[in-house]
Coordinates of C-alpha atoms and ligand atoms in Angstrom, one line a residue:
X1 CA 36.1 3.5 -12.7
X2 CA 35.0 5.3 -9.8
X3 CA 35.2 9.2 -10.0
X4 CA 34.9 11.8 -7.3
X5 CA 32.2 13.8 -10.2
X6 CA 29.3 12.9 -11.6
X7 CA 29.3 12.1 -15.2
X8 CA 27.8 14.8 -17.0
X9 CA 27.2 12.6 -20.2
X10 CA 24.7 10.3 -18.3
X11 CA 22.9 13.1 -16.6
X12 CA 20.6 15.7 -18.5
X13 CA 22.2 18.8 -18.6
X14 CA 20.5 21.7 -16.7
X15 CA 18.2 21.9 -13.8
X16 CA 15.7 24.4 -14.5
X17 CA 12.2 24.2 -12.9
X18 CA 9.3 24.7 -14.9
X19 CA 7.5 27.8 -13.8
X20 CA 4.0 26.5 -11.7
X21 CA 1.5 28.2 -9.9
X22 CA 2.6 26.9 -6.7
X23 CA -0.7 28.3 -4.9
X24 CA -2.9 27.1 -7.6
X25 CA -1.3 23.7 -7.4
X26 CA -1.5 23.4 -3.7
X27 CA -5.1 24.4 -3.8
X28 CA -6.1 21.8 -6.3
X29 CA -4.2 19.3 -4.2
X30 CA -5.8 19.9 -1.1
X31 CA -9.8 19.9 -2.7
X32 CA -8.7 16.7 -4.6
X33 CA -5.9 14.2 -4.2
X34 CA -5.6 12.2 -1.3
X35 CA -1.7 11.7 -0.3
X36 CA -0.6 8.4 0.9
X37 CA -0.1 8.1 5.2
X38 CA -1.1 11.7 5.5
X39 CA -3.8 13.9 7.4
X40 CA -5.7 15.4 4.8
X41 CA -7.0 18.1 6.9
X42 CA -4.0 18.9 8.2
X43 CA -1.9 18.9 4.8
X44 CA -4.7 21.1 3.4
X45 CA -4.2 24.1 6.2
X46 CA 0.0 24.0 5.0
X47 CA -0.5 23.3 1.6
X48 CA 2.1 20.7 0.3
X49 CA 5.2 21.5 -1.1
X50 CA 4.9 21.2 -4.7
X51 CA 8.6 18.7 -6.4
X52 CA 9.0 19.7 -9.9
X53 CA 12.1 18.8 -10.9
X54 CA 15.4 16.2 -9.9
X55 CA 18.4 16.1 -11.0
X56 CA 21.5 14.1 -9.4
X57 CA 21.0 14.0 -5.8
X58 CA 18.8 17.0 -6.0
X59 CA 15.1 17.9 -6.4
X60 CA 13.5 21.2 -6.5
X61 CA 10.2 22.7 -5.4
X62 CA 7.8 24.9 -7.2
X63 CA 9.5 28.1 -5.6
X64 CA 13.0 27.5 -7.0
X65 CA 14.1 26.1 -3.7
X66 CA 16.8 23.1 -3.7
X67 CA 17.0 20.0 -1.1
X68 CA 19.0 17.6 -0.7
X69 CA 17.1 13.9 -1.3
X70 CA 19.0 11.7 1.3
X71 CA 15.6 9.8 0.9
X72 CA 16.2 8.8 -2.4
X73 CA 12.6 9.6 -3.0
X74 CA 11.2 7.1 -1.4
X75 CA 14.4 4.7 -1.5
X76 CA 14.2 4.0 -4.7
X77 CA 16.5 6.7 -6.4
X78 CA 19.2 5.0 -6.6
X79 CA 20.6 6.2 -10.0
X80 CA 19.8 9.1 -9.3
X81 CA 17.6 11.5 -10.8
X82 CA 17.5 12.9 -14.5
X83 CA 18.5 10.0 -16.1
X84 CA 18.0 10.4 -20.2
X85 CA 18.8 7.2 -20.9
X86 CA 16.4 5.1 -18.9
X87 CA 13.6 7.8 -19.9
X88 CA 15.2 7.2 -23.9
X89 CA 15.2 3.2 -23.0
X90 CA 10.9 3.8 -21.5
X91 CA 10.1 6.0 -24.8
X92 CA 11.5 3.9 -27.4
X93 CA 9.7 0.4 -25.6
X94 CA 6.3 2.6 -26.0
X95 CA 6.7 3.2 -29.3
X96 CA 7.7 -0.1 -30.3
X97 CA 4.9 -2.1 -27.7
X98 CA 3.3 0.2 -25.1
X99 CA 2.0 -3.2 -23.3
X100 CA 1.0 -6.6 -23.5
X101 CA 0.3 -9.4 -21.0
X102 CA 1.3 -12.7 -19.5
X103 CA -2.0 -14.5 -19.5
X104 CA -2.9 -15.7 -22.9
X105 CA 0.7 -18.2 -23.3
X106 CA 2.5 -15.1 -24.5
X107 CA 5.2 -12.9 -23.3
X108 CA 7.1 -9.9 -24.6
X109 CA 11.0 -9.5 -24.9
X110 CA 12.0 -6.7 -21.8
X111 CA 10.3 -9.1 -18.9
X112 CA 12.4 -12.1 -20.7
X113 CA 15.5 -10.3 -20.4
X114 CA 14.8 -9.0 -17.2
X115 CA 14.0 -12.2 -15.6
X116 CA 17.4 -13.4 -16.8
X117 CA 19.1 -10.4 -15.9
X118 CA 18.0 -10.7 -12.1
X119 CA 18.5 -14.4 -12.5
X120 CA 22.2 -13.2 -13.4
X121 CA 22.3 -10.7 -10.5
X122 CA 21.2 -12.6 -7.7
X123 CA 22.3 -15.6 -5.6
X124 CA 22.5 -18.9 -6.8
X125 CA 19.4 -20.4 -5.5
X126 CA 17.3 -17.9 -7.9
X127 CA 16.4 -18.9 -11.1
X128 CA 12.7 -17.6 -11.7
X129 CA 10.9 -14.2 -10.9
X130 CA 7.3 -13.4 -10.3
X131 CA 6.5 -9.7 -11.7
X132 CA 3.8 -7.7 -10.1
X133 CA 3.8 -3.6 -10.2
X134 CA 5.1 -3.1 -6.5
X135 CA 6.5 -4.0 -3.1
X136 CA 3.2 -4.8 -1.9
X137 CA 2.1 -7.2 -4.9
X138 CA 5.5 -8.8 -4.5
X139 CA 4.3 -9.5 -0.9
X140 CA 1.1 -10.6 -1.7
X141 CA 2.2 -13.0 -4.4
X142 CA 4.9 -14.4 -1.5
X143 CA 1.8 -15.3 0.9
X144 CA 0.2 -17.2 -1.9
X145 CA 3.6 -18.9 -3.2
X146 CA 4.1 -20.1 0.4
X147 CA 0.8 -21.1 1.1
X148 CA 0.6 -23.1 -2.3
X149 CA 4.4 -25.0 -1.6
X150 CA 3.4 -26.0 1.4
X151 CA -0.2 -27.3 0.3
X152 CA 1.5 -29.4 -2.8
X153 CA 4.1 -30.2 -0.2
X154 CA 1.2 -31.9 1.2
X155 CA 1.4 -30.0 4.8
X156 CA -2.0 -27.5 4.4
X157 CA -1.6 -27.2 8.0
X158 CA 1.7 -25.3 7.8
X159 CA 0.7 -21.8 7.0
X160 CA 1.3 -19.8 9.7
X161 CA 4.2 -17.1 8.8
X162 CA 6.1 -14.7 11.3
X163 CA 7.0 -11.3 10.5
X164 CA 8.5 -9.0 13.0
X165 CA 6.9 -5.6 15.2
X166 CA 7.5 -2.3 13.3
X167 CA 8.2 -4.5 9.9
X168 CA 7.3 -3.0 6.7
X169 CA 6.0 -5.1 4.2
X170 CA 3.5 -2.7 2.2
X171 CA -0.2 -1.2 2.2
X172 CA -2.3 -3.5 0.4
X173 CA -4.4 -6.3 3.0
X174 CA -1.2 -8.8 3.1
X175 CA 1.4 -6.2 2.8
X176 CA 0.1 -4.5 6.2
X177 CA -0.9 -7.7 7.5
X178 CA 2.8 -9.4 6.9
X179 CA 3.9 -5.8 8.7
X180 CA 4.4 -4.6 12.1
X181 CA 3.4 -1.2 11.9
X182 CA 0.3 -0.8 15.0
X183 CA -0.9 2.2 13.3
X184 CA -1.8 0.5 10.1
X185 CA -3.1 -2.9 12.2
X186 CA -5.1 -0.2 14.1
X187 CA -7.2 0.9 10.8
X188 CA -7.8 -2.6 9.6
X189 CA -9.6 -4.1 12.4
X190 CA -11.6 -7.2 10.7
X191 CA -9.9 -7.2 8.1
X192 CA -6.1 -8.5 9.3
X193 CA -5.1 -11.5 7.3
X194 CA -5.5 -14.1 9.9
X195 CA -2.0 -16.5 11.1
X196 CA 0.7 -13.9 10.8
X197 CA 2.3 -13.8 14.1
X198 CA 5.3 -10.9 14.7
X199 CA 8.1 -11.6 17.3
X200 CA 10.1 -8.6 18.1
X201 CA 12.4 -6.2 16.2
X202 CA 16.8 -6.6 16.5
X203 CA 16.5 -2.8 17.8
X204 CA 19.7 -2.5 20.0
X205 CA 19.5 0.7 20.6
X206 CA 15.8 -0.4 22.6
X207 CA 16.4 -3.8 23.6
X208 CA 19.9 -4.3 24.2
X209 CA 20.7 -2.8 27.6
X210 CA 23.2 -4.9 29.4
X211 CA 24.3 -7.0 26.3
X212 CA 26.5 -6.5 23.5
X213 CA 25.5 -6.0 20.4
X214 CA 26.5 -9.2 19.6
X215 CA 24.7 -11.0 22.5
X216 CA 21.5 -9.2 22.2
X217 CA 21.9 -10.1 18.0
X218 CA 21.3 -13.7 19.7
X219 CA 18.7 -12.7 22.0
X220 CA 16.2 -11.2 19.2
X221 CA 16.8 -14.2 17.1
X222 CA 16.0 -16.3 19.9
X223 CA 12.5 -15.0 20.0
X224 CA 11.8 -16.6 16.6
X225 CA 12.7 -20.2 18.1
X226 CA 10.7 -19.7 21.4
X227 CA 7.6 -18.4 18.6
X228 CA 8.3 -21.9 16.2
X229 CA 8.1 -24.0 19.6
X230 CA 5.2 -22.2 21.1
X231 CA 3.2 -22.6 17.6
X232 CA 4.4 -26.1 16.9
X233 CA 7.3 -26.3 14.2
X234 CA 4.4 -27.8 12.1
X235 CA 2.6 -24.8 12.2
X236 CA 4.6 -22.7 10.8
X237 CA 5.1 -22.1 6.9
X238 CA 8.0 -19.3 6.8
X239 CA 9.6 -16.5 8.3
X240 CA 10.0 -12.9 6.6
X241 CA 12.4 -10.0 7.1
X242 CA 13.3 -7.1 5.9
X243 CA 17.2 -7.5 6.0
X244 CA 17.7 -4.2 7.5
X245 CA 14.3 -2.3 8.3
X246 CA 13.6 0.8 6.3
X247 CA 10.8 2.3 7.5
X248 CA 11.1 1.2 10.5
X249 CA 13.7 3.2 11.1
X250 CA 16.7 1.5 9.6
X251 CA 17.2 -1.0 12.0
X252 CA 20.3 -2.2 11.4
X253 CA 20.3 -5.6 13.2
X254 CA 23.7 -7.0 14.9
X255 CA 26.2 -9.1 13.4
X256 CA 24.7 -12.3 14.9
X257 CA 21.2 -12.3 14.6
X258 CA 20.8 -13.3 10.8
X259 CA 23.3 -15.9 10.7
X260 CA 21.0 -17.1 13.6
X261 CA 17.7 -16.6 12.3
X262 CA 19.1 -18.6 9.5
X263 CA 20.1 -21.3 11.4
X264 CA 16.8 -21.3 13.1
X265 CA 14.7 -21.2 10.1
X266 CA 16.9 -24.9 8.7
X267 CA 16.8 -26.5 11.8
X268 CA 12.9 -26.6 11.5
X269 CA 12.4 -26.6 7.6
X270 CA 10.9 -22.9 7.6
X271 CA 10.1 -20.8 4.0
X272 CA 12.8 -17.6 4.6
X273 CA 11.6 -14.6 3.1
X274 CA 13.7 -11.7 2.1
X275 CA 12.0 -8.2 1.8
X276 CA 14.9 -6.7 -0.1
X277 CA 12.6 -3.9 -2.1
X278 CA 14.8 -1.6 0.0
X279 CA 18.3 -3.6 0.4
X280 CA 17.8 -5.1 -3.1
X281 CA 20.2 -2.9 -5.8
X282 CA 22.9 -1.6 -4.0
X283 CA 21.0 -0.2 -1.1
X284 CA 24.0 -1.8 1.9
X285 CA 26.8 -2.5 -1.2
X286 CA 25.9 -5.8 -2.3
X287 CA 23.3 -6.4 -5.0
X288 CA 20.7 -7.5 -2.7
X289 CA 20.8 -7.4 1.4
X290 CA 20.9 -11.0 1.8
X291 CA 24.4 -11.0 0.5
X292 CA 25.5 -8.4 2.8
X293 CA 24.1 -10.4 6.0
X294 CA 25.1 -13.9 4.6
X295 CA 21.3 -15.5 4.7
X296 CA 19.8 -17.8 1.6
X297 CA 16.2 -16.9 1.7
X298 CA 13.8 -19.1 -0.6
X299 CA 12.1 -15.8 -1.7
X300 CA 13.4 -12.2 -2.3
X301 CA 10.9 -9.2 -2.5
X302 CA 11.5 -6.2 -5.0
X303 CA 10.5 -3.4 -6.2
X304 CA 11.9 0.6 -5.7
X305 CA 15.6 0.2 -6.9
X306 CA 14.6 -2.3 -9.5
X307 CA 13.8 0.7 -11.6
X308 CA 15.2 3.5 -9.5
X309 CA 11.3 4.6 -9.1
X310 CA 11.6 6.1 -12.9
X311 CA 8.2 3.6 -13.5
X312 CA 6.4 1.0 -10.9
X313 CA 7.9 -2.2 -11.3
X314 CA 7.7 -5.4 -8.2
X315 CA 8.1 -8.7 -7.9
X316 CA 9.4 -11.7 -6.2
X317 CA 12.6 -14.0 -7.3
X318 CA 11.6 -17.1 -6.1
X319 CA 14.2 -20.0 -5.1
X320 CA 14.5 -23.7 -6.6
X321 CA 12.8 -25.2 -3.2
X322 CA 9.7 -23.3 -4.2
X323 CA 9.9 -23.1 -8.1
X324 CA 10.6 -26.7 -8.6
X325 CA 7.8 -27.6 -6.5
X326 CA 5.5 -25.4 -8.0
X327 CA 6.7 -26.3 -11.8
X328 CA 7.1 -30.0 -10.9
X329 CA 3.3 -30.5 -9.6
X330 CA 1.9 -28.7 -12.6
X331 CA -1.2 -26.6 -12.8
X332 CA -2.1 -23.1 -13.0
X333 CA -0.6 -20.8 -10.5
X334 CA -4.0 -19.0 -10.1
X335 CA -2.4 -15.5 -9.5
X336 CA -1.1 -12.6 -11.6
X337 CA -1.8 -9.0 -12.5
X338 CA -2.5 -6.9 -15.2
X339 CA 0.7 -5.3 -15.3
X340 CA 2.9 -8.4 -14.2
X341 CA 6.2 -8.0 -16.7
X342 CA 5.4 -4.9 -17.9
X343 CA 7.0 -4.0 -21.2
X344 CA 7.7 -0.3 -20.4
X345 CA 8.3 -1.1 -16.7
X346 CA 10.9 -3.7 -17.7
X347 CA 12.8 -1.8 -20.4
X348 CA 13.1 1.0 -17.6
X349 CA 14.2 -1.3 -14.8
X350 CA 17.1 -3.1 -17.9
X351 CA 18.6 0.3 -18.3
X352 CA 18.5 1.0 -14.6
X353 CA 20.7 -2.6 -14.0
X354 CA 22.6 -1.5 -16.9
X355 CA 23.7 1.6 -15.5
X356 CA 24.2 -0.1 -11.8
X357 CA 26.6 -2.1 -13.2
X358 CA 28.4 0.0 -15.4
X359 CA 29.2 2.6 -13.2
X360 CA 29.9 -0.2 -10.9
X361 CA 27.8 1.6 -8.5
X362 CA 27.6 -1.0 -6.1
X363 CA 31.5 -1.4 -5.7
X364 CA 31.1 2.0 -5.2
X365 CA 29.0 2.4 -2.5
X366 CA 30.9 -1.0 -0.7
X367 CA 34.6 -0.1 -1.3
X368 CA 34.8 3.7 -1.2
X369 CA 31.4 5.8 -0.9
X370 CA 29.9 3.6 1.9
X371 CA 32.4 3.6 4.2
X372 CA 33.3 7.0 3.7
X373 CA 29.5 8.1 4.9
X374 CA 29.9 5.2 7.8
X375 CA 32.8 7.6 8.7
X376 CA 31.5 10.8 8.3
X377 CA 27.7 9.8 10.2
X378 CA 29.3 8.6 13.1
X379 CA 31.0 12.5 13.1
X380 CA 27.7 13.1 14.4
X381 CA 27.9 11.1 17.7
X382 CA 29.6 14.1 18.7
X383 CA 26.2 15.9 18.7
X384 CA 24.5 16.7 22.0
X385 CA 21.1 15.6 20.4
X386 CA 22.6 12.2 18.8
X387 CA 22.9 9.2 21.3
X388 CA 23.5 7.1 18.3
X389 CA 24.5 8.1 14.5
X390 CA 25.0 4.9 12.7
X391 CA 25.1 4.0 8.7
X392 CA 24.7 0.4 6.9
X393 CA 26.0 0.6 3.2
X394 CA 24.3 3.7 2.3
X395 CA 21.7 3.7 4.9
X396 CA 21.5 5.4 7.8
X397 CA 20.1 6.8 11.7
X398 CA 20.7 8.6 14.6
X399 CA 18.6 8.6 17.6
X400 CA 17.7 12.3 19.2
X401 CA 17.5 12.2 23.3
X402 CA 17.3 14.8 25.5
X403 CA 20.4 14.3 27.8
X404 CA 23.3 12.0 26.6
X405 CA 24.4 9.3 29.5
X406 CA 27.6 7.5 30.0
X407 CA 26.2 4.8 28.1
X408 CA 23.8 4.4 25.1
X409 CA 21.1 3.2 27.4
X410 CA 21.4 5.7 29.7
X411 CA 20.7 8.4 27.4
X412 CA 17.3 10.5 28.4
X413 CA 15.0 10.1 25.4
X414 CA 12.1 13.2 24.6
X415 CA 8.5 12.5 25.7
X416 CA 7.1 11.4 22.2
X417 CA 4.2 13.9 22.4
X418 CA 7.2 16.6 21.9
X419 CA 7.5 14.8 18.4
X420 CA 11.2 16.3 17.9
X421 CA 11.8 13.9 15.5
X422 CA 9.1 16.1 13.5
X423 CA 10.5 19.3 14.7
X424 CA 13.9 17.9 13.8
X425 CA 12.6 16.8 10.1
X426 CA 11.3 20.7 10.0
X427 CA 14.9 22.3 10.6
X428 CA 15.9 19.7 8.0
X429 CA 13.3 20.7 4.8
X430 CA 13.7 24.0 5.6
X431 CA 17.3 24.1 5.1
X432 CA 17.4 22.2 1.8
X433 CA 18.3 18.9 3.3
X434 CA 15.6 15.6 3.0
X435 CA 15.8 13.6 6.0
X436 CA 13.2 11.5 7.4
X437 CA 11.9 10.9 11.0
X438 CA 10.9 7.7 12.6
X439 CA 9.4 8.7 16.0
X440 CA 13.3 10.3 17.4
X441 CA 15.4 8.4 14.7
X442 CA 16.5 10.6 11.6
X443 CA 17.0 8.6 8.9
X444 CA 18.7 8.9 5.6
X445 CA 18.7 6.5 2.6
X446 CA 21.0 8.4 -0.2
X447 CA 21.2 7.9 -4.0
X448 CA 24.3 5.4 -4.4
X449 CA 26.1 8.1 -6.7
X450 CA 26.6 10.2 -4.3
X451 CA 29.9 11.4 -4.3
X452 CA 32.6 11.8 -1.4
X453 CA 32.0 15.6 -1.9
X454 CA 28.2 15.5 -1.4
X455 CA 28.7 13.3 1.6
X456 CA 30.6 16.4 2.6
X457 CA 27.7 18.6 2.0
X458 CA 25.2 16.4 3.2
X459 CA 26.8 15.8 7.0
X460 CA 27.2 19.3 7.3
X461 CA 23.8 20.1 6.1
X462 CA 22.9 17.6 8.5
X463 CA 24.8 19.1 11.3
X464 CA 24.0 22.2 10.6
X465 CA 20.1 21.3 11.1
X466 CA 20.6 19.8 14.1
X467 CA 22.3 22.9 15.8
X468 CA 18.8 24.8 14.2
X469 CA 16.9 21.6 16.1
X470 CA 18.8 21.9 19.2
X471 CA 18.2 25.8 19.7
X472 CA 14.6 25.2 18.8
X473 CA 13.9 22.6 21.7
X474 CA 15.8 24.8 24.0
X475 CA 13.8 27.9 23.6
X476 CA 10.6 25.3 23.3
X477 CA 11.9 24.5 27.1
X478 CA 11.9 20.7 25.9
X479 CA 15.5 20.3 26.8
X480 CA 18.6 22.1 29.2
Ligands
PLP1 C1 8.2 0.2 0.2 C2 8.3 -1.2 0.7 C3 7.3 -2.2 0.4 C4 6.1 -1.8 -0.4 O1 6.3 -1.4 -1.7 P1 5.2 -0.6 -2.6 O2 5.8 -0.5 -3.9 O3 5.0 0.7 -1.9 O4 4.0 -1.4 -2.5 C5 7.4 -3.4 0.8 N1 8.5 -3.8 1.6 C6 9.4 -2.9 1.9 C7 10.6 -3.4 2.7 C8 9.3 -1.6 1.5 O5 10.2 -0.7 1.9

């Protein structure tokens, strides 16, 4: 049953940092590794902070200092961290068989019980996965799944597929392709997988004014049928979505617009694919986002939660339409990886489920936890940097602007080249407290056992930093 405390059994006792040469380590970073969607330059005259150790909700850096994750690493913590028994689960698979593949008409006992496990987890329509080692496989092996159902379907021609602007569908070529993110499109000039088309985002909080939530919900699922008609229905092979979008900025979309975008993709046969590697395990209290927004996607990406993050693990759960097609019609699927069912990888992510469901996590973050932060978030709204402060399971944002207006639209936003979001996220690390900034929207993603009392903590941590923020701008002159 739920409890208000963390179980100490499950958790490794104490959180003691290893002693490191902080200055060494940061020096050694800078001449050598190259950090993902980062200045090098720039990181090299600050020196990165050096994470040695996590624990709970908690992580530390090399100089003792505590923070806060309410990133869930890279949303993907979702156990939390310091788990002994998915590390004893890891160990004891390596010992036993460190690896071995899927090519040669063999397999290995974790990925079989895996597969059945998320067969067991997730909606009906699911009854085979596609393992790859991340989010980004997962949406690489989607493009090829689609474009090979729709070739034995015997329509070649259908293969355009429609993603949305500020999507995030990963970093390799089709990942950033599928995505909507202009600075990544902007570095791969030439090399943009060609007929992926976005329409734009369900952001409210930019594209709503004058409507209801509700009616604009319609609205931004409307663009999707003016896109199919301008294309030509038989044009188009599928339509993907994150349910809510993470690194966009948690965007939660309104009430209406999935539904719709359902409705939308039956009307005219279209492939609907889920990115859940961010919903998917809890992330909005249900197992995977789809749930939570009432949609039956053919395909579900995963990845981060699958394992918590304790080892890479991806892949895709594909649907009956597709898998029967596929299976029925015979011949090689001529796509895979090296790591695809990963022994280790699997073992980790069984444990990780195991634990989900046995501290009925999800429940947890649906019937008490998540409503309890939707509660305490919106506390913020009272904030005179916070035009909006809203949650979705247990993710959330909140929007900074410079004056507050009667109305959400008439709020002043900053000029972007003041990058407060960035000033914002400052205030935040340096106060022990992980938030993340998307342009001016603050986001947090928290480990789903967080408790009612670090919800506490975390708001007022949170508050706290934004009173830091708010003197900062003022004194910067950015604001009255
Ligand atoms: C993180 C993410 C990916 C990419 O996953 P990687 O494991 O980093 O390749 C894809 N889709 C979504 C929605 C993500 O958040």
């Amino acid at each position: 049953m739920y409890s208000n405390k963390t179980d100490p059994i499950a958790i490794v006792a104490a959180a003691r940092p290893a002693a490191v040469d902080t200055q060494a380590i940061q020096k050694l970073d800078a001449a050598h590794y190259m950090h993902a969607f980062t200045d090098t330059k720039a990181l090299a005259g600050v020196g990165a902070r050096v994470i040695v150790k996590g624990q709970g909700i908690y992580i530390w850096d090399s100089e003792g200092k505590r923070l806060l994750d309410g990133m869930s690493g890279l949303w993907c913590m979702n156990v939390g961290y310091g788990r002994k028994s998915i590390a004893d689960a890891a160990y004891a698979q390596m010992q036993e068989l460190p690896y071995y593949n899927s090519f040669f008409q063999t397999t290995n006992v974790p990925a079989v019980k895996l597969a059945a496990k998320l067969v067991e987890i997730s909606p009906p329509q699911f009854n085979h996965v596609f393992f790859t080692g991340s989010g980004s496989e997962g949406n690489d092996t989607n493009l090829r799944l689609v474009r090979r159902y729709w070739d034995l379907m015997g329509f070649p021609d259908r293969n355009i597929i429609i993603s949305r602007e500020n999507a995030y569908h990963g970093s390799t070529i089709a990942g950033a392709s599928l995505g909507g993110m202009s600075g990544m499109h902007d570095q791969q000039v030439g090399v943009t997988i060609p007929n992926i088309v976005h329409i734009g985002q369900p952001y409210y909080v930019e594209g709503g004014k004058g409507m209801t939530p509700e009616e604009f919900g319609l609205v931004a699922a409307g663009w999707l049928e003016k896109k199919i008609l301008e294309l030509g229905a038989e044009k188009v092979a599928a339509f993907i979505g994150e349910p809510v979008q993470g690194a966009g900025g948690v965007i939660i979309p309104p009430s209406t617009y999935w539904p719709e975008i359902q409705r939308i993709c039956d009307k005219y046969g279209i492939l609907l694919i889920a990115d859940e590697v961010i919903c998917g395990f809890g992330r909005l209290g249900t197992w995977f986002g789809s749930e939570y927004f009432g949609i039956k996607p053919d395909l579900m990406t995963f990845a981060k939660g699958v394992t918590s993050g304790y080892v890479p693990l991806g892949g895709v759960l594909v649907g009956d339409r597709i898998a029967n097609v596929l299976i029925e019609s015979g011949g090689d699927f001529n796509h895979g990886f090296t790591y695809s069912g990963h022994p280790v990888a699997c073992a980790a992510a069984l444990e990780n489920i195991r634990i989900l469901q046995e501290e009925k996590l999800v429940e947890q973050v649906h019937n008490v936890t998540g409503p309890y932060l939707k509660k305490k978030f919106a506390e913020l709204n009272d904030h005179p940097l916070v035009s909006i402060a809203e949650t979705c399971g247990f993710a959330a944002g909140l929007n900074l602007v410079k004056k507050k207006g009667a109305t959400l639209h008439e709020c002043v936003p900053f000029e972007s080249s003041q990058d407060v979001g960035m000033i914002c996220r400052g205030h935040m690390f340096g106060n022990g407290m992980i938030m993340r900034a998307v342009g001016d929207r603050m986001i947090i993603a928290p480990p789903l056992v967080t408790t009612i009392a670090e919800i506490d903590e975390m708001v007022a941590l949170i508050r706290s930093c934004l009173d830091a923020t708010l003197a900062d701008l003022q004194k910067r002159g950015y604001m009255a």
